[in-house]
Amino acid sequence: MSQTAIVIGSGPNGLAAAIGLAKAGLEVTVYEKNAVIGGACRSDEIIQKGVINDVGSAVHPMAAASPFFKSLPLSYYGLKWIHSPAVMAHPLDDGTAVSVYKSIEETASNLDVIDNKSYRKLMEPLTNNFQILIEEIMNFPRIPWRHPFIMMNFGLNALLSARGLAELKFKGNRARAFFAGMGAHSIMNMNKAASSASGLMLAAAAHANGWPIPQGGAQKISDALTAYFKALGGKIITETEIVNLADLPDNDVLLADVTPVQLLKMAASKLPDNYKNKVKKYKYGPGVFKIDWLINKPVPWTAKECSNAITVHIGGSMEEIVMAENEVHDGRTPEKPFVFFAQPSLFDTTRTDANQHVVWGYCHVPFNSNIDMTERIESQIERFAPGFKESIIARNIMCPSDLEEDNPNLIGGDISGGSQSFKKLVIPSISYKTPLENVFLCSSSTPPGAGVHGMCGYRAAQAALKHINK
Ligand SMILES: Cc1cc2nc3c(=O)[nH]c(=O)nc-3n(C[C@H](O)[C@H](O)[C@H](O)COP(=O)(O)OP(=O)(O)OC[C@H]3O[C@@H](n4cnc5c(N)ncnc54)[C@H](O)[C@@H]3O)c2cc1C
């Protein structure tokens, strides 16, 4: 008889773990609290029937680059990537925008002339070695590195703060603003060491692979993973929240796509005190305030280049972006937040009918903040696209508590499964194996961390298989 496995949660990591176990021949059942699978990689008709909005993730550089997803037949199961002519754009107050193109040369040429050479010098080695870098980082901390020189070259810049890197490498305001926007993805204080790492990787991903969206919405990634999992014989039971591990049927191994505090709730009486204490000290990061809009025309950007990109970073200069992000880390609410913005229906006509557009945006806010950011976010967009506000037909707002209610992993609105820091990047505080026999964590709280790439789930499944087969 084959061994049985249970996976709690059907986010990208839960599904990746389930596939890893099913491929190894286990009988796998996934339990999901929500009616629809996918966790924070889901789409829904939140605003209006027939209008597809992404509930969580919208833009997928890491999914497109993921070594595990690349090994799966996801295109056979309906996943189709869409790229925009420019990868992303960053509008400025002078009415222009910095555009990032697949070509490093073309990108460098729309920075201030003084920074053209520095940009090429910084990005060429990272882009040329992107596949190696992503393999190393997605398997981090795997020691020894297979490509130590490439990693050391990356590390020299990645260990800098986002602000430090922007100021050290660039003299002009355009490159500095653009790199600050990239650095904001770290969800770290932008003066802290290693807050440049995720921005550097995202910039390299832009040149190497692009930042695509799935045709039909983020749900299509989860649907393709599910279809493949089912083809391997896997089962999914939705609308079933696991409250206590003891309620589950007998199994040989259990993987939980939840954050550490949730595991504590599900198994408190069974966990040893030292693990309980470690989890109690586990820190969650800032929250997110998210808005989906339905608008009656494309966003009227002052800088027309912005209409060529799915992703737009809205926040102006480096100084403003650093101030907004650092305020959040100090527990304050920025007056002018940095807005992560996407306009998928400009490039994917399946999202809504031709007379309307769906757009998506969020900003960081302090953990569990209940301050309504709608006016501040929309004013930031209006600043670079006068007429945006009057184009709004309808909107759906999700503050941190709404996000957590929809998906219990988003504690206090934290979309990363835990706070980010230099220490945590180097020595992850939570590993796959828990002290409970054959129980593993597989969510984005485990290495290599947040983003839709499934590598936490894949690696947790490998660790679990090694453990039960030893
Ligand atoms: C607003 C937002 C925007 C984002 N933008 C991007 C982006 O553009 N690109 C990108 O790459 N990443 C983005 N992310 C991050 C990305 O979505 C997450 O890192 C990723 O989804 C984490 O996957 P996961 O499987 O670890 O957890 P999740 O996706 O959170 O899935 C966890 C699942 O477990 C279920 N669950 C939890 N507890 C239980 C229980 N007790 N019983 C049963 N089921 C349970 C939940 O309902 C959920 O379905 C975004 C996230 C959010 C919220």
Coordinates of C-alpha atoms and ligand atoms in Angstrom, one line a residue:
M1 CA 0.0 0.0 0.0
S2 CA 1.3 3.5 -0.8
Q3 CA 2.2 6.0 1.9
T4 CA -0.3 8.7 2.6
A5 CA 0.3 12.5 2.9
I6 CA -1.8 15.4 4.0
V7 CA -1.2 19.0 3.0
I8 CA -3.0 21.8 4.9
G9 CA -3.5 24.8 2.6
S10 CA -3.6 25.2 -1.2
G11 CA -1.4 28.3 -1.7
P12 CA 1.3 27.9 -4.3
N13 CA 3.6 26.3 -1.7
G14 CA 0.9 23.9 -0.5
L15 CA 0.3 22.9 -4.1
A16 CA 4.0 22.6 -4.9
A17 CA 4.5 20.4 -1.8
A18 CA 1.5 18.2 -2.8
I19 CA 2.9 17.8 -6.3
G20 CA 6.4 16.9 -5.0
L21 CA 4.9 14.2 -2.7
A22 CA 2.5 12.9 -5.4
K23 CA 5.3 12.6 -7.9
A24 CA 7.2 10.4 -5.3
G25 CA 4.2 8.0 -5.3
L26 CA 2.4 9.1 -2.1
E27 CA -1.4 9.3 -1.9
V28 CA -1.9 13.0 -1.2
T29 CA -4.9 14.9 0.1
V30 CA -4.9 18.7 0.3
Y31 CA -7.3 20.4 2.8
E32 CA -8.2 24.1 2.0
K33 CA -10.2 26.5 4.2
N34 CA -11.5 28.5 1.2
A35 CA -14.0 27.4 -1.5
V36 CA -11.4 28.3 -4.1
I37 CA -7.8 26.9 -4.2
G38 CA -4.8 29.1 -4.6
G39 CA -4.3 31.1 -1.3
A40 CA -2.8 34.5 -2.1
C41 CA -2.4 33.4 -5.8
R42 CA -6.1 33.6 -6.7
S43 CA -8.5 35.6 -8.9
D44 CA -12.1 36.3 -8.3
E45 CA -15.0 38.4 -9.6
I46 CA -14.7 40.6 -6.5
I47 CA -16.1 43.8 -8.0
Q48 CA -18.5 42.6 -10.6
K49 CA -19.5 39.4 -12.4
G50 CA -17.4 38.9 -15.5
V51 CA -14.6 41.2 -14.2
I52 CA -11.5 39.2 -13.1
N53 CA -9.4 40.7 -10.3
D54 CA -6.4 39.2 -8.6
V55 CA -7.1 38.7 -4.9
G56 CA -3.4 38.5 -3.9
S57 CA -0.4 38.3 -6.3
A58 CA -0.7 39.9 -9.7
V59 CA 2.7 40.1 -11.4
H60 CA 4.9 36.9 -11.5
P61 CA 8.6 37.3 -12.1
M62 CA 9.4 34.6 -9.6
A63 CA 6.8 32.1 -10.8
A64 CA 8.2 32.5 -14.4
A65 CA 11.7 32.0 -13.1
S66 CA 11.0 29.2 -10.5
P67 CA 13.2 26.2 -11.1
F68 CA 10.4 23.9 -9.7
F69 CA 7.5 25.5 -11.8
K70 CA 9.8 25.3 -14.9
S71 CA 10.1 21.6 -14.4
L72 CA 6.3 21.1 -14.5
P73 CA 4.0 20.9 -17.6
L74 CA 2.0 24.0 -16.5
S75 CA 1.5 25.3 -20.1
Y76 CA -0.1 22.0 -21.0
Y77 CA -2.5 22.7 -18.1
G78 CA -3.5 26.1 -19.4
L79 CA -0.9 28.5 -18.1
K80 CA 0.0 31.2 -20.6
W81 CA 2.3 34.1 -19.8
I82 CA 1.7 37.6 -21.1
H83 CA 4.5 40.2 -21.3
S84 CA 4.2 43.9 -21.8
P85 CA 6.5 45.9 -24.2
A86 CA 8.2 47.5 -21.1
V87 CA 8.7 45.3 -18.1
M88 CA 7.8 48.2 -15.7
A89 CA 7.7 51.9 -15.5
H90 CA 8.4 54.4 -12.7
P91 CA 6.8 57.9 -13.3
L92 CA 8.5 61.0 -12.0
D93 CA 7.2 64.5 -11.2
D94 CA 8.8 66.1 -14.4
G95 CA 6.2 64.2 -16.5
T96 CA 8.6 61.5 -17.7
A97 CA 9.1 57.9 -16.5
V98 CA 12.0 55.5 -16.1
S99 CA 11.1 52.5 -18.1
V100 CA 12.7 49.1 -17.6
Y101 CA 13.0 47.0 -20.8
K102 CA 14.2 43.5 -21.4
S103 CA 17.2 45.1 -23.0
I104 CA 19.8 46.5 -20.5
E105 CA 21.1 48.9 -23.1
E106 CA 17.6 50.4 -23.8
T107 CA 17.0 50.7 -20.1
A108 CA 20.3 52.3 -19.4
S109 CA 19.6 54.8 -22.2
N110 CA 16.5 56.2 -20.4
L111 CA 18.5 56.9 -17.2
D112 CA 20.5 60.1 -16.7
V113 CA 23.5 59.9 -19.1
I114 CA 25.9 59.9 -16.2
D115 CA 24.4 56.5 -15.0
N116 CA 24.3 54.6 -18.3
K117 CA 27.6 52.9 -17.8
S118 CA 27.1 52.1 -14.1
Y119 CA 23.8 50.6 -14.8
R120 CA 25.2 48.2 -17.5
K121 CA 28.1 47.4 -15.2
L122 CA 25.8 46.5 -12.3
M123 CA 23.1 44.6 -14.3
E124 CA 25.1 42.7 -17.0
P125 CA 26.7 40.1 -14.7
L126 CA 23.5 39.6 -12.7
T127 CA 21.4 39.2 -15.9
N128 CA 23.9 37.0 -17.7
N129 CA 24.1 34.7 -14.6
F130 CA 20.4 35.0 -13.7
Q131 CA 19.6 31.3 -14.0
I132 CA 22.5 30.3 -11.8
L133 CA 21.7 33.0 -9.3
I134 CA 18.0 32.0 -9.0
E135 CA 19.0 28.4 -8.5
E136 CA 21.4 29.3 -5.7
I137 CA 19.0 31.8 -4.1
M138 CA 15.9 29.5 -4.3
N139 CA 18.0 26.8 -2.6
F140 CA 19.5 29.2 -0.1
P141 CA 21.0 28.4 2.5
R142 CA 22.5 25.5 0.6
I143 CA 26.2 25.4 1.5
P144 CA 28.5 25.0 -0.3
W145 CA 27.3 27.2 -3.1
R146 CA 27.8 25.6 -6.5
H147 CA 28.9 28.9 -8.0
P148 CA 30.7 30.8 -5.2
F149 CA 32.2 33.5 -7.3
I150 CA 28.8 34.5 -8.9
M151 CA 27.2 34.4 -5.5
M152 CA 30.0 36.5 -3.9
N153 CA 29.7 39.1 -6.7
F154 CA 25.9 39.3 -6.1
G155 CA 26.4 39.3 -2.3
L156 CA 28.7 42.4 -2.4
N157 CA 25.9 44.5 -3.7
A158 CA 23.0 42.6 -2.1
L159 CA 24.3 43.1 1.4
L160 CA 24.0 46.9 1.0
S161 CA 20.9 48.8 2.0
A162 CA 18.5 49.7 -0.8
R163 CA 19.3 53.4 -0.3
G164 CA 23.0 52.7 0.0
L165 CA 23.2 50.8 -3.2
A166 CA 21.2 53.5 -5.1
E167 CA 23.5 56.3 -3.8
L168 CA 26.7 54.3 -4.3
K169 CA 26.1 53.2 -7.8
F170 CA 24.1 56.1 -9.3
K171 CA 24.5 59.9 -9.4
G172 CA 21.2 60.8 -11.2
N173 CA 17.7 61.0 -9.7
R174 CA 16.2 58.7 -12.3
A175 CA 18.2 55.6 -11.5
R176 CA 18.1 56.3 -7.8
A177 CA 14.3 56.6 -7.8
F178 CA 13.9 53.4 -9.9
F179 CA 16.2 51.4 -7.6
A180 CA 14.4 52.7 -4.5
G181 CA 11.2 51.4 -6.0
M182 CA 12.8 48.0 -6.6
G183 CA 14.2 48.0 -3.0
A184 CA 10.7 48.6 -1.6
H185 CA 9.8 45.0 -2.5
S186 CA 12.2 43.8 0.3
I187 CA 9.6 45.0 2.9
M188 CA 12.6 46.1 5.0
N189 CA 13.7 49.4 6.4
M190 CA 15.5 50.7 3.3
N191 CA 18.5 51.9 5.3
K192 CA 19.1 48.4 6.6
A193 CA 21.7 46.0 5.3
A194 CA 20.5 43.6 2.6
S195 CA 17.4 45.6 1.8
S196 CA 18.8 45.9 -1.8
A197 CA 18.9 42.1 -2.3
S198 CA 15.3 41.5 -3.6
G199 CA 15.4 44.6 -5.7
L200 CA 18.6 43.5 -7.4
M201 CA 17.1 40.1 -8.1
L202 CA 13.9 41.6 -9.5
A203 CA 15.8 44.0 -11.7
A204 CA 17.9 41.1 -13.0
A205 CA 14.7 39.0 -13.5
A206 CA 13.3 41.9 -15.5
H207 CA 16.1 41.7 -18.0
A208 CA 16.4 37.9 -18.0
N209 CA 12.8 36.7 -18.0
G210 CA 10.5 39.7 -17.7
W211 CA 7.7 40.2 -15.2
P212 CA 4.8 38.4 -16.8
I213 CA 1.1 38.0 -15.8
P214 CA -0.9 34.8 -16.5
Q215 CA -3.6 35.2 -19.1
G216 CA -6.9 35.1 -17.2
G217 CA -5.4 36.1 -13.8
A218 CA -3.2 34.7 -11.0
Q219 CA -5.8 31.9 -10.5
K220 CA -4.5 30.3 -13.7
I221 CA -1.2 29.4 -12.0
S222 CA -3.1 27.7 -9.1
D223 CA -5.5 26.0 -11.6
A224 CA -2.6 24.6 -13.7
L225 CA -0.8 23.3 -10.5
T226 CA -4.1 21.8 -9.3
A227 CA -4.8 20.1 -12.7
Y228 CA -1.3 18.6 -12.7
F229 CA -1.7 17.5 -9.1
K230 CA -5.0 15.8 -9.9
A231 CA -3.5 14.1 -12.9
L232 CA -0.9 12.6 -10.5
G233 CA -3.9 11.2 -8.5
G234 CA -4.0 13.9 -5.8
K235 CA -7.3 14.9 -4.0
I236 CA -8.3 18.4 -2.8
I237 CA -11.0 19.0 -0.2
T238 CA -12.1 22.6 -0.1
E239 CA -14.1 24.6 2.5
T240 CA -12.4 22.6 5.3
E241 CA -10.4 24.6 7.9
I242 CA -8.1 22.5 10.0
V243 CA -8.4 23.7 13.5
N244 CA -6.5 20.9 15.3
L245 CA -4.0 18.4 13.7
A246 CA -5.7 15.7 15.8
D247 CA -8.9 16.0 13.7
L248 CA -7.1 14.8 10.6
P249 CA -7.2 11.2 9.3
D250 CA -4.1 9.0 9.9
N251 CA -1.2 9.8 7.6
D252 CA 2.4 9.0 7.1
V253 CA 3.4 12.7 6.7
L254 CA 1.8 16.1 7.0
L255 CA 2.9 19.3 5.4
A256 CA 1.3 22.6 6.6
D257 CA 1.2 25.6 4.3
V258 CA 0.7 27.9 7.3
T259 CA 2.8 30.3 9.3
P260 CA 4.4 29.3 12.6
V261 CA 1.8 30.9 14.8
Q262 CA -1.0 29.0 13.1
L263 CA 0.9 25.7 13.6
L264 CA 1.1 26.6 17.3
K265 CA -2.7 27.0 17.4
M266 CA -3.3 23.7 15.7
A267 CA -0.9 21.6 17.8
A268 CA -0.2 23.6 21.0
S269 CA -0.5 20.7 23.4
K270 CA 1.9 18.5 21.4
L271 CA 4.7 21.0 20.8
P272 CA 7.7 21.2 23.2
D273 CA 8.1 24.4 25.2
N274 CA 11.3 25.4 23.4
Y275 CA 9.6 25.4 20.0
K276 CA 6.5 27.2 21.5
N277 CA 8.8 29.9 22.8
K278 CA 10.6 30.2 19.5
V279 CA 7.3 30.7 17.7
K280 CA 6.0 33.2 20.3
K281 CA 9.1 35.3 19.4
Y282 CA 8.5 34.9 15.7
K283 CA 8.0 38.4 14.2
Y284 CA 5.5 39.3 11.5
G285 CA 6.2 42.3 9.2
P286 CA 4.2 45.3 8.1
G287 CA 0.8 44.8 6.6
V288 CA -0.6 45.7 3.2
F289 CA -3.6 47.8 2.2
K290 CA -4.9 46.7 -1.2
I291 CA -7.4 48.1 -3.7
D292 CA -8.8 46.6 -6.9
W293 CA -10.5 49.1 -9.3
L294 CA -12.7 48.9 -12.3
I295 CA -12.2 52.0 -14.4
N296 CA -13.9 53.3 -17.5
K297 CA -10.7 54.0 -19.6
P298 CA -7.0 53.1 -19.5
V299 CA -5.1 55.0 -16.8
P300 CA -4.4 58.5 -18.1
W301 CA -0.7 58.6 -17.4
T302 CA 1.1 61.9 -17.9
A303 CA 4.2 60.0 -18.9
K304 CA 2.8 58.0 -21.9
E305 CA 5.6 55.3 -21.4
C306 CA 3.7 54.0 -18.4
S307 CA 1.0 52.6 -20.7
N308 CA 3.6 50.2 -22.1
A309 CA 4.1 48.4 -18.8
I310 CA 2.0 46.0 -16.8
T311 CA 3.7 47.1 -13.6
V312 CA 4.1 50.7 -12.5
H313 CA 5.9 51.8 -9.3
I314 CA 4.3 55.0 -7.9
G315 CA 6.1 57.0 -5.3
G316 CA 8.3 59.6 -7.1
S317 CA 11.9 60.2 -5.9
M318 CA 14.2 58.0 -4.0
E319 CA 14.0 60.3 -0.9
E320 CA 10.2 60.0 -0.9
I321 CA 10.1 56.3 -1.3
V322 CA 12.7 55.7 1.4
M323 CA 10.7 58.0 3.7
A324 CA 7.4 56.3 3.0
E325 CA 8.7 52.7 3.5
N326 CA 10.8 53.6 6.6
E327 CA 7.8 55.3 8.2
V328 CA 5.9 52.1 7.9
H329 CA 8.8 50.2 9.6
D330 CA 8.7 52.8 12.4
G331 CA 4.9 52.0 12.9
R332 CA 3.7 55.3 11.2
T333 CA 1.3 55.7 8.3
P334 CA 2.9 57.5 5.3
E335 CA 1.0 60.5 3.9
K336 CA 2.4 59.7 0.5
P337 CA 2.7 55.9 0.4
F338 CA 4.7 54.0 -2.2
V339 CA 2.2 52.2 -4.4
F340 CA 2.8 48.9 -6.2
F341 CA 0.5 49.1 -9.2
A342 CA -0.5 46.8 -12.1
Q343 CA -2.8 47.3 -15.1
P344 CA -3.3 43.8 -16.4
S345 CA -6.3 44.4 -18.7
L346 CA -4.2 46.7 -20.9
F347 CA -2.4 43.5 -22.1
D348 CA -4.9 40.7 -21.2
T349 CA -8.3 41.3 -22.8
T350 CA -9.8 38.3 -21.0
R351 CA -10.0 40.3 -17.7
T352 CA -13.0 42.5 -18.6
D353 CA -14.9 43.8 -21.6
A354 CA -13.3 46.3 -24.0
N355 CA -14.9 49.4 -22.5
Q356 CA -13.4 48.9 -19.0
H357 CA -10.1 48.2 -17.3
V358 CA -9.1 46.4 -14.1
V359 CA -6.2 47.8 -12.1
W360 CA -4.6 46.6 -8.9
G361 CA -2.5 48.3 -6.3
Y362 CA -1.3 48.2 -2.7
C363 CA 0.9 50.0 -0.3
H364 CA 2.7 48.9 2.9
V365 CA 1.1 49.9 6.2
P366 CA 2.0 49.2 9.8
F367 CA 1.2 45.7 11.1
N368 CA -2.6 45.2 11.4
S369 CA -3.2 48.9 10.7
N370 CA -6.9 49.9 10.4
I371 CA -6.3 53.2 8.7
D372 CA -8.1 53.7 5.4
M373 CA -5.5 54.3 2.8
T374 CA -7.9 54.7 -0.2
E375 CA -7.6 58.5 -0.5
R376 CA -3.8 58.5 -0.1
I377 CA -3.2 55.7 -2.6
E378 CA -5.6 57.2 -5.2
S379 CA -4.0 60.7 -4.7
Q380 CA -0.6 59.2 -5.5
I381 CA -1.9 57.7 -8.7
E382 CA -3.7 60.9 -9.6
R383 CA -0.4 62.8 -9.1
F384 CA 1.1 60.9 -12.1
A385 CA -2.2 60.3 -14.0
P386 CA -4.6 63.3 -13.6
G387 CA -8.1 62.1 -14.3
F388 CA -7.6 58.6 -12.7
K389 CA -10.0 59.3 -9.8
E390 CA -12.9 60.3 -12.1
S391 CA -12.4 57.1 -14.2
I392 CA -13.3 54.9 -11.2
I393 CA -16.5 52.9 -11.7
A394 CA -16.0 50.7 -8.6
R395 CA -13.4 49.5 -6.2
N396 CA -12.8 46.7 -3.7
I397 CA -10.7 47.6 -0.6
M398 CA -8.9 45.1 1.6
C399 CA -7.2 46.4 4.8
P400 CA -4.9 44.0 6.8
S401 CA -7.8 42.5 8.7
D402 CA -9.8 41.8 5.5
L403 CA -6.7 40.1 4.0
E404 CA -6.3 37.9 7.1
E405 CA -10.0 37.1 7.2
D406 CA -9.7 35.9 3.6
N407 CA -6.5 34.0 4.1
P408 CA -5.4 33.2 7.7
N409 CA -1.7 33.2 6.6
L410 CA -1.8 36.9 6.0
I411 CA -1.4 37.7 9.7
G412 CA -1.9 41.4 10.4
G413 CA -1.8 41.9 6.6
D414 CA 1.8 40.6 6.3
I415 CA 2.0 39.1 2.8
S416 CA 5.5 37.5 3.4
G417 CA 4.8 35.0 6.2
G418 CA 7.1 36.9 8.6
S419 CA 9.2 40.0 8.9
Q420 CA 12.3 40.3 6.7
S421 CA 15.8 41.1 8.0
F422 CA 19.4 40.6 7.1
K423 CA 19.7 38.0 9.9
K424 CA 16.7 36.1 8.5
L425 CA 18.0 36.2 5.0
V426 CA 21.3 34.6 6.1
I427 CA 20.0 32.3 8.9
P428 CA 16.3 31.4 8.4
S429 CA 14.6 31.2 11.8
I430 CA 12.0 28.6 10.8
S431 CA 12.9 25.4 9.0
Y432 CA 10.7 22.8 7.3
K433 CA 10.9 20.1 10.0
T434 CA 8.9 20.7 13.2
P435 CA 9.4 18.9 16.5
L436 CA 6.3 16.8 15.7
E437 CA 7.0 13.4 14.2
N438 CA 6.5 13.7 10.4
V439 CA 5.0 17.2 10.5
F440 CA 6.6 19.8 8.3
L441 CA 6.0 23.5 7.5
C442 CA 6.0 24.4 3.8
S443 CA 4.7 28.0 3.6
S444 CA 6.5 31.2 2.6
S445 CA 7.6 31.4 6.3
T446 CA 10.2 28.8 5.3
P447 CA 13.2 29.3 2.9
P448 CA 13.5 30.7 0.4
G449 CA 10.6 33.0 1.5
A450 CA 7.8 35.0 0.0
G451 CA 6.6 35.2 -3.6
V452 CA 4.7 32.9 -6.0
H453 CA 7.4 30.3 -6.9
G454 CA 6.5 27.2 -5.0
M455 CA 10.1 26.6 -3.9
C456 CA 9.2 26.5 -0.2
G457 CA 6.7 23.7 -0.8
Y458 CA 9.0 21.8 -3.2
R459 CA 11.9 21.9 -0.7
A460 CA 9.7 21.0 2.2
A461 CA 8.4 18.0 0.3
Q462 CA 12.0 16.9 -0.5
A463 CA 12.9 17.3 3.2
A464 CA 9.8 15.3 4.2
L465 CA 10.5 12.5 1.7
K466 CA 14.1 12.2 2.9
H467 CA 12.9 12.0 6.5
I468 CA 10.2 9.3 6.0
N469 CA 12.4 7.2 3.7
K470 CA 15.5 7.2 5.9
Ligands
LIG1 C1 -2.1 41.5 -1.8 C2 -0.9 40.6 -2.2 C3 -0.1 40.9 -3.2 C4 0.9 40.1 -3.6 N1 1.6 40.3 -4.8 C5 2.5 39.4 -5.2 C6 3.0 39.5 -6.6 O1 2.6 40.4 -7.3 N2 3.9 38.6 -7.0 C7 4.3 37.5 -6.2 O2 5.2 36.7 -6.6 N3 3.9 37.4 -4.9 C8 2.9 38.3 -4.4 N4 2.4 38.1 -3.2 C9 2.9 37.1 -2.3 C10 2.5 35.7 -2.6 O3 1.1 35.7 -3.0 C11 2.8 34.8 -1.4 O4 4.1 34.9 -1.1 C12 2.4 33.3 -1.8 O5 1.1 33.2 -2.1 C13 2.7 32.5 -0.5 O6 2.3 31.2 -0.8 P1 1.9 30.1 0.3 O7 1.5 28.9 -0.3 O8 3.1 30.1 1.3 O9 0.7 30.8 1.2 P2 -0.7 31.3 0.8 O10 -0.7 31.7 -0.7 O11 -1.0 32.4 1.7 O12 -1.7 30.1 0.9 C14 -2.0 29.5 2.2 C15 -3.3 28.8 2.0 O13 -3.5 28.0 3.2 C16 -4.9 28.0 3.6 N5 -5.0 27.8 5.0 C17 -4.4 28.4 6.0 N6 -4.7 27.9 7.2 C18 -5.5 26.9 6.9 C19 -6.2 25.9 7.8 N7 -6.0 25.9 9.1 N8 -6.9 24.9 7.2 C20 -7.1 24.9 5.8 N9 -6.5 25.8 5.0 C21 -5.7 26.8 5.5 C22 -5.3 29.5 3.2 O14 -6.7 29.6 3.1 C23 -4.5 29.6 1.9 O15 -5.3 29.1 0.8 C24 1.3 38.9 -2.8 C25 0.5 38.6 -1.7 C26 -0.6 39.4 -1.4 C27 -1.5 39.0 -0.3

